[in-house]
Amino acid sequence: MKRLVLPSTLWLCLVAMFFIGQNAYAQTLPDFTELVEDAAPGVVNISTSRTVQRSPAIQGFGGQEIPEIFRHFFGDSFPIPPGSSGGGSEERQSLGSGFIISADGYVMTNAHVVQDADEILVRLNDRRELSAELIGSDTQTDVALLKIDANNLPVLNLGDSDELKVGEWVAAIGSPFGFDHSVTAGIVSAINRTLPRDAYVPFIQTDVAINPGNSGGPLFNLEGEVVGINSQIFTRSGGFMGLSFAIPINVAMDVADQLREDGHVNRGWLGVMIQPVSQDLAESFGMSKAIGALIADLDPEGPAAQGGLQAGDVIIEVNGEEVDRSSTLPRLIGRVAPGNDVELTLMRDGEQVSETVELGSWPDMNEATSAANSDSQVRLGVAVAEVDQAMRERLNINGGVVVSQVEPNSVAAQAGLRAGDILVSIDHRSVASADELMRIVEELPNDRAIPVRLYRDGRSLFVALRLE
């Protein structure tokens, strides 16, 4: 066998080409140093505190706050060490991030970061700590607007989240676990992602490392523009697992403008109950592909019924924008202000038709008086609020409470309860108010399936929960 012997000069050329190629590849990777230097002054740390009544089951540790690592496994029901006392009240604190959107002190963050806070403190990049006023928050999009008393503040540039593309590089700056101005980077994994409990937000999915404390912080593109607000992660361990979700800045700013102007958010309301379109249903309706939202029922007094829509119609476009799946419809309708017309393209009896509907106003659950009770929170893992009269009339119910928050890994979460659900009965007993819910929950037995009747998206259904 003959061996090919290359001249030493050729070997040197090959080695040089290899390192040149490696260097060229390295030069294609993004450099975030200038972005961080310019943007960091506009990112803030947010800390909140609130006083809650404590039951004996959640004291532990000599009356001190239960460490987060134990909350992850035991929730708020950590067993009491021998000799410790119970009851009383405690101060709870939380950490998050935010960013400055105006030189006169407006700050944006997540609604869940400041929810139920008695005091909100904003710490600037120059280490100043300022008390913040909550201008308004919207739990449906998880956006909150704060105001601090300061001027000539560094303002971040806002980008256009509609221009984002899958595979694009992005970076986050925030305070994970309280470590101020930590920087992480990744790519956009998907856009227009709909999550089960967030019908109004077309999330940006990324693989940027996000952890507790990052919530409310900005997501940047390579131009140093804010394109999203880091809001959620998908996790089975409690820590980052490669899936993080950000609220598009275009959606957030629309909410912020309404909060600044009115203190609350108005959304369009169509008055329909919808369901997904399967391939078999699409074929039966004469559709070439399974898209759209099938109208299963209508509120007889709602805008859809008044506008001529019918049960069995499939909404495939709203103002010329495709409804690719049923979960897309609430977002498209919700971003149109009440009182405005929408052009709906429908499939009806195998033919494509158009209808114009003037949207009504969906009741703002943020205006409901919070009536969360510590006992019901501990046992079920939910916070609730009263249902306003307009919603009761619309659903034809006499009482009920609306779920404003569901704790992860709680009994309620395991049963499938979601924020926005309206509870009307538990264990065949009517829930007339938050106080009534407290009394019912206190009497519920352990280790037995309990039927819960609720309304979700205008539809009545039952779920079963089991207290341990």
PDB file of C-alpha atoms in Angstrom, residues 104-278:
ATOM      1  CA  ASP A 104     -40.499  60.846  34.124  1.00  0.00           C
ATOM      2  CA  GLY A 105     -40.672  57.556  35.995  1.00  0.00           C
ATOM      3  CA  TYR A 106     -43.034  55.060  34.370  1.00  0.00           C
ATOM      4  CA  VAL A 107     -41.842  51.477  34.885  1.00  0.00           C
ATOM      5  CA  MET A 108     -43.210  48.291  33.339  1.00  0.00           C
ATOM      6  CA  THR A 109     -43.195  44.843  34.942  1.00  0.00           C
ATOM      7  CA  ASN A 110     -45.381  41.744  35.341  1.00  0.00           C
ATOM      8  CA  ALA A 111     -48.702  41.915  37.157  1.00  0.00           C
ATOM      9  CA  HIS A 112     -47.848  38.828  39.197  1.00  0.00           C
ATOM     10  CA  VAL A 113     -44.687  40.526  40.511  1.00  0.00           C
ATOM     11  CA  VAL A 114     -46.693  43.257  42.270  1.00  0.00           C
ATOM     12  CA  GLN A 115     -49.969  41.438  42.901  1.00  0.00           C
ATOM     13  CA  ASP A 116     -51.487  42.180  46.338  1.00  0.00           C
ATOM     14  CA  ALA A 117     -48.355  44.112  47.368  1.00  0.00           C
ATOM     15  CA  ASP A 118     -48.635  46.535  50.303  1.00  0.00           C
ATOM     16  CA  GLU A 119     -45.369  48.205  49.346  1.00  0.00           C
ATOM     17  CA  ILE A 120     -43.442  48.287  46.071  1.00  0.00           C
ATOM     18  CA  LEU A 121     -39.798  49.331  46.017  1.00  0.00           C
ATOM     19  CA  VAL A 122     -37.865  50.040  42.802  1.00  0.00           C
ATOM     20  CA  ARG A 123     -34.071  49.943  42.902  1.00  0.00           C
ATOM     21  CA  LEU A 124     -32.326  51.746  40.064  1.00  0.00           C
ATOM     22  CA  ASN A 125     -29.010  50.920  38.463  1.00  0.00           C
ATOM     23  CA  ASP A 126     -27.352  53.716  40.493  1.00  0.00           C
ATOM     24  CA  ARG A 127     -28.566  51.977  43.723  1.00  0.00           C
ATOM     25  CA  ARG A 128     -31.283  54.513  44.508  1.00  0.00           C
ATOM     26  CA  GLU A 129     -34.356  52.900  46.056  1.00  0.00           C
ATOM     27  CA  LEU A 130     -37.691  54.596  45.388  1.00  0.00           C
ATOM     28  CA  SER A 131     -41.240  53.745  46.443  1.00  0.00           C
ATOM     29  CA  ALA A 132     -43.494  53.025  43.481  1.00  0.00           C
ATOM     30  CA  GLU A 133     -47.183  53.655  42.898  1.00  0.00           C
ATOM     31  CA  LEU A 134     -49.159  50.983  41.078  1.00  0.00           C
ATOM     32  CA  ILE A 135     -50.915  52.786  38.217  1.00  0.00           C
ATOM     33  CA  GLY A 136     -52.721  49.640  37.134  1.00  0.00           C
ATOM     34  CA  SER A 137     -52.302  45.973  36.317  1.00  0.00           C
ATOM     35  CA  ASP A 138     -53.933  43.524  33.958  1.00  0.00           C
ATOM     36  CA  THR A 139     -53.898  39.878  35.031  1.00  0.00           C
ATOM     37  CA  GLN A 140     -55.090  38.655  31.631  1.00  0.00           C
ATOM     38  CA  THR A 141     -51.837  39.755  29.977  1.00  0.00           C
ATOM     39  CA  ASP A 142     -49.716  39.819  33.180  1.00  0.00           C
ATOM     40  CA  VAL A 143     -48.685  43.452  32.609  1.00  0.00           C
ATOM     41  CA  ALA A 144     -48.379  46.115  35.325  1.00  0.00           C
ATOM     42  CA  LEU A 145     -47.474  49.802  35.130  1.00  0.00           C
ATOM     43  CA  LEU A 146     -45.686  51.542  38.012  1.00  0.00           C
ATOM     44  CA  LYS A 147     -44.752  55.179  38.643  1.00  0.00           C
ATOM     45  CA  ILE A 148     -41.780  56.392  40.649  1.00  0.00           C
ATOM     46  CA  ASP A 149     -41.069  60.005  41.635  1.00  0.00           C
ATOM     47  CA  ALA A 150     -37.988  60.734  39.526  1.00  0.00           C
ATOM     48  CA  ASN A 151     -36.998  62.586  36.364  1.00  0.00           C
ATOM     49  CA  ASN A 152     -34.342  62.363  33.645  1.00  0.00           C
ATOM     50  CA  LEU A 153     -34.240  58.594  33.958  1.00  0.00           C
ATOM     51  CA  PRO A 154     -32.542  56.366  31.357  1.00  0.00           C
ATOM     52  CA  VAL A 155     -35.199  55.028  28.980  1.00  0.00           C
ATOM     53  CA  LEU A 156     -34.970  51.817  26.996  1.00  0.00           C
ATOM     54  CA  ASN A 157     -35.696  51.792  23.271  1.00  0.00           C
ATOM     55  CA  LEU A 158     -38.785  49.822  22.340  1.00  0.00           C
ATOM     56  CA  GLY A 159     -38.760  47.609  19.268  1.00  0.00           C
ATOM     57  CA  ASP A 160     -41.462  46.032  17.103  1.00  0.00           C
ATOM     58  CA  SER A 161     -42.234  42.531  18.341  1.00  0.00           C
ATOM     59  CA  ASP A 162     -44.194  41.815  15.163  1.00  0.00           C
ATOM     60  CA  GLU A 163     -40.865  41.848  13.293  1.00  0.00           C
ATOM     61  CA  LEU A 164     -39.327  39.042  15.377  1.00  0.00           C
ATOM     62  CA  LYS A 165     -38.352  35.877  13.522  1.00  0.00           C
ATOM     63  CA  VAL A 166     -37.753  32.351  14.783  1.00  0.00           C
ATOM     64  CA  GLY A 167     -34.016  31.748  15.181  1.00  0.00           C
ATOM     65  CA  GLU A 168     -33.221  35.388  15.933  1.00  0.00           C
ATOM     66  CA  TRP A 169     -30.802  36.113  18.796  1.00  0.00           C
ATOM     67  CA  VAL A 170     -32.254  37.740  21.920  1.00  0.00           C
ATOM     68  CA  ALA A 171     -30.966  38.618  25.391  1.00  0.00           C
ATOM     69  CA  ALA A 172     -32.504  39.177  28.820  1.00  0.00           C
ATOM     70  CA  ILE A 173     -31.400  41.372  31.702  1.00  0.00           C
ATOM     71  CA  GLY A 174     -32.929  40.850  35.138  1.00  0.00           C
ATOM     72  CA  SER A 175     -32.454  39.851  38.761  1.00  0.00           C
ATOM     73  CA  PRO A 176     -32.674  36.051  39.007  1.00  0.00           C
ATOM     74  CA  PHE A 177     -32.681  35.036  42.681  1.00  0.00           C
ATOM     75  CA  GLY A 178     -31.879  38.682  43.505  1.00  0.00           C
ATOM     76  CA  PHE A 179     -28.624  38.868  41.503  1.00  0.00           C
ATOM     77  CA  ASP A 180     -29.048  42.294  39.916  1.00  0.00           C
ATOM     78  CA  HIS A 181     -28.467  42.906  36.212  1.00  0.00           C
ATOM     79  CA  SER A 182     -27.663  39.342  35.256  1.00  0.00           C
ATOM     80  CA  VAL A 183     -27.477  38.795  31.493  1.00  0.00           C
ATOM     81  CA  THR A 184     -28.563  35.675  29.609  1.00  0.00           C
ATOM     82  CA  ALA A 185     -28.937  35.080  25.881  1.00  0.00           C
ATOM     83  CA  GLY A 186     -30.473  32.648  23.410  1.00  0.00           C
ATOM     84  CA  ILE A 187     -32.678  32.512  20.346  1.00  0.00           C
ATOM     85  CA  VAL A 188     -36.355  32.890  19.564  1.00  0.00           C
ATOM     86  CA  SER A 189     -37.705  29.336  19.565  1.00  0.00           C
ATOM     87  CA  ALA A 190     -41.260  30.134  18.439  1.00  0.00           C
ATOM     88  CA  ILE A 191     -43.660  33.055  18.106  1.00  0.00           C
ATOM     89  CA  ASN A 192     -47.394  33.472  18.651  1.00  0.00           C
ATOM     90  CA  ARG A 193     -47.344  30.677  21.211  1.00  0.00           C
ATOM     91  CA  THR A 194     -50.662  30.272  23.037  1.00  0.00           C
ATOM     92  CA  LEU A 195     -50.474  28.922  26.593  1.00  0.00           C
ATOM     93  CA  PRO A 196     -53.440  27.183  28.241  1.00  0.00           C
ATOM     94  CA  ARG A 197     -54.290  29.915  30.766  1.00  0.00           C
ATOM     95  CA  ASP A 198     -53.333  32.950  28.696  1.00  0.00           C
ATOM     96  CA  ALA A 199     -55.754  33.370  25.806  1.00  0.00           C
ATOM     97  CA  TYR A 200     -54.914  37.042  25.216  1.00  0.00           C
ATOM     98  CA  VAL A 201     -51.125  36.807  24.782  1.00  0.00           C
ATOM     99  CA  PRO A 202     -49.276  35.485  21.691  1.00  0.00           C
ATOM    100  CA  PHE A 203     -46.129  34.596  23.637  1.00  0.00           C
ATOM    101  CA  ILE A 204     -42.574  34.725  22.341  1.00  0.00           C
ATOM    102  CA  GLN A 205     -40.927  31.406  23.202  1.00  0.00           C
ATOM    103  CA  THR A 206     -37.150  31.479  23.713  1.00  0.00           C
ATOM    104  CA  ASP A 207     -34.402  29.358  25.203  1.00  0.00           C
ATOM    105  CA  VAL A 208     -33.034  32.332  27.170  1.00  0.00           C
ATOM    106  CA  ALA A 209     -32.316  31.231  30.751  1.00  0.00           C
ATOM    107  CA  ILE A 210     -35.031  32.722  32.989  1.00  0.00           C
ATOM    108  CA  ASN A 211     -35.339  32.045  36.720  1.00  0.00           C
ATOM    109  CA  PRO A 212     -37.312  33.468  39.673  1.00  0.00           C
ATOM    110  CA  GLY A 213     -36.529  37.187  39.826  1.00  0.00           C
ATOM    111  CA  ASN A 214     -36.322  37.599  36.036  1.00  0.00           C
ATOM    112  CA  SER A 215     -40.084  38.102  35.808  1.00  0.00           C
ATOM    113  CA  GLY A 216     -40.952  41.538  34.448  1.00  0.00           C
ATOM    114  CA  GLY A 217     -37.526  42.147  32.958  1.00  0.00           C
ATOM    115  CA  PRO A 218     -36.903  43.116  29.319  1.00  0.00           C
ATOM    116  CA  LEU A 219     -36.116  40.846  26.387  1.00  0.00           C
ATOM    117  CA  PHE A 220     -33.853  42.547  23.822  1.00  0.00           C
ATOM    118  CA  ASN A 221     -33.116  42.013  20.148  1.00  0.00           C
ATOM    119  CA  LEU A 222     -29.604  42.548  18.771  1.00  0.00           C
ATOM    120  CA  GLU A 223     -30.410  46.216  18.122  1.00  0.00           C
ATOM    121  CA  GLY A 224     -30.778  46.740  21.863  1.00  0.00           C
ATOM    122  CA  GLU A 225     -34.539  47.257  21.560  1.00  0.00           C
ATOM    123  CA  VAL A 226     -37.038  45.778  24.002  1.00  0.00           C
ATOM    124  CA  VAL A 227     -39.179  43.238  22.155  1.00  0.00           C
ATOM    125  CA  GLY A 228     -40.777  41.474  25.120  1.00  0.00           C
ATOM    126  CA  ILE A 229     -41.321  41.156  28.866  1.00  0.00           C
ATOM    127  CA  ASN A 230     -40.035  37.940  30.399  1.00  0.00           C
ATOM    128  CA  SER A 231     -43.026  36.373  32.099  1.00  0.00           C
ATOM    129  CA  GLN A 232     -43.086  32.582  32.458  1.00  0.00           C
ATOM    130  CA  ILE A 233     -41.066  29.402  32.242  1.00  0.00           C
ATOM    131  CA  PHE A 234     -42.089  25.814  31.645  1.00  0.00           C
ATOM    132  CA  THR A 235     -40.534  23.618  34.299  1.00  0.00           C
ATOM    133  CA  ARG A 236     -40.917  20.307  36.079  1.00  0.00           C
ATOM    134  CA  SER A 237     -38.206  21.078  38.623  1.00  0.00           C
ATOM    135  CA  GLY A 238     -38.940  24.681  39.606  1.00  0.00           C
ATOM    136  CA  GLY A 239     -35.867  25.914  37.711  1.00  0.00           C
ATOM    137  CA  PHE A 240     -35.090  26.778  34.099  1.00  0.00           C
ATOM    138  CA  MET A 241     -35.456  23.879  31.649  1.00  0.00           C
ATOM    139  CA  GLY A 242     -34.904  25.591  28.304  1.00  0.00           C
ATOM    140  CA  LEU A 243     -38.416  26.982  27.740  1.00  0.00           C
ATOM    141  CA  SER A 244     -39.175  30.600  28.604  1.00  0.00           C
ATOM    142  CA  PHE A 245     -41.986  32.841  27.437  1.00  0.00           C
ATOM    143  CA  ALA A 246     -42.106  36.600  26.969  1.00  0.00           C
ATOM    144  CA  ILE A 247     -45.037  38.963  26.408  1.00  0.00           C
ATOM    145  CA  PRO A 248     -44.572  40.782  23.061  1.00  0.00           C
ATOM    146  CA  ILE A 249     -43.813  44.448  23.674  1.00  0.00           C
ATOM    147  CA  ASN A 250     -46.510  45.528  21.201  1.00  0.00           C
ATOM    148  CA  VAL A 251     -49.127  43.758  23.323  1.00  0.00           C
ATOM    149  CA  ALA A 252     -47.629  45.088  26.557  1.00  0.00           C
ATOM    150  CA  MET A 253     -47.503  48.701  25.388  1.00  0.00           C
ATOM    151  CA  ASP A 254     -51.135  48.617  24.257  1.00  0.00           C
ATOM    152  CA  VAL A 255     -52.035  47.477  27.775  1.00  0.00           C
ATOM    153  CA  ALA A 256     -49.707  50.032  29.397  1.00  0.00           C
ATOM    154  CA  ASP A 257     -51.228  52.893  27.396  1.00  0.00           C
ATOM    155  CA  GLN A 258     -54.704  51.916  28.604  1.00  0.00           C
ATOM    156  CA  LEU A 259     -53.502  51.565  32.190  1.00  0.00           C
ATOM    157  CA  ARG A 260     -51.893  54.995  32.066  1.00  0.00           C
ATOM    158  CA  GLU A 261     -54.990  56.555  30.514  1.00  0.00           C
ATOM    159  CA  ASP A 262     -57.813  54.775  32.370  1.00  0.00           C
ATOM    160  CA  GLY A 263     -56.233  52.641  35.093  1.00  0.00           C
ATOM    161  CA  HIS A 264     -57.758  49.482  33.597  1.00  0.00           C
ATOM    162  CA  VAL A 265     -58.023  47.621  30.287  1.00  0.00           C
ATOM    163  CA  ASN A 266     -61.096  47.353  28.068  1.00  0.00           C
ATOM    164  CA  ARG A 267     -61.366  44.356  25.756  1.00  0.00           C
ATOM    165  CA  GLY A 268     -63.736  43.522  23.003  1.00  0.00           C
ATOM    166  CA  TRP A 269     -66.338  40.840  23.708  1.00  0.00           C
ATOM    167  CA  LEU A 270     -68.019  38.697  21.067  1.00  0.00           C
ATOM    168  CA  GLY A 271     -70.310  36.582  23.238  1.00  0.00           C
ATOM    169  CA  VAL A 272     -69.670  33.114  21.820  1.00  0.00           C
ATOM    170  CA  MET A 273     -68.660  29.726  23.182  1.00  0.00           C
ATOM    171  CA  ILE A 274     -66.120  28.124  20.879  1.00  0.00           C
ATOM    172  CA  GLN A 275     -64.394  24.792  20.360  1.00  0.00           C
ATOM    173  CA  PRO A 276     -61.507  23.547  18.192  1.00  0.00           C
ATOM    174  CA  VAL A 277     -62.070  22.333  14.636  1.00  0.00           C
ATOM    175  CA  SER A 278     -60.871  18.752  14.180  1.00  0.00           C
TER     176      SER A 278
END
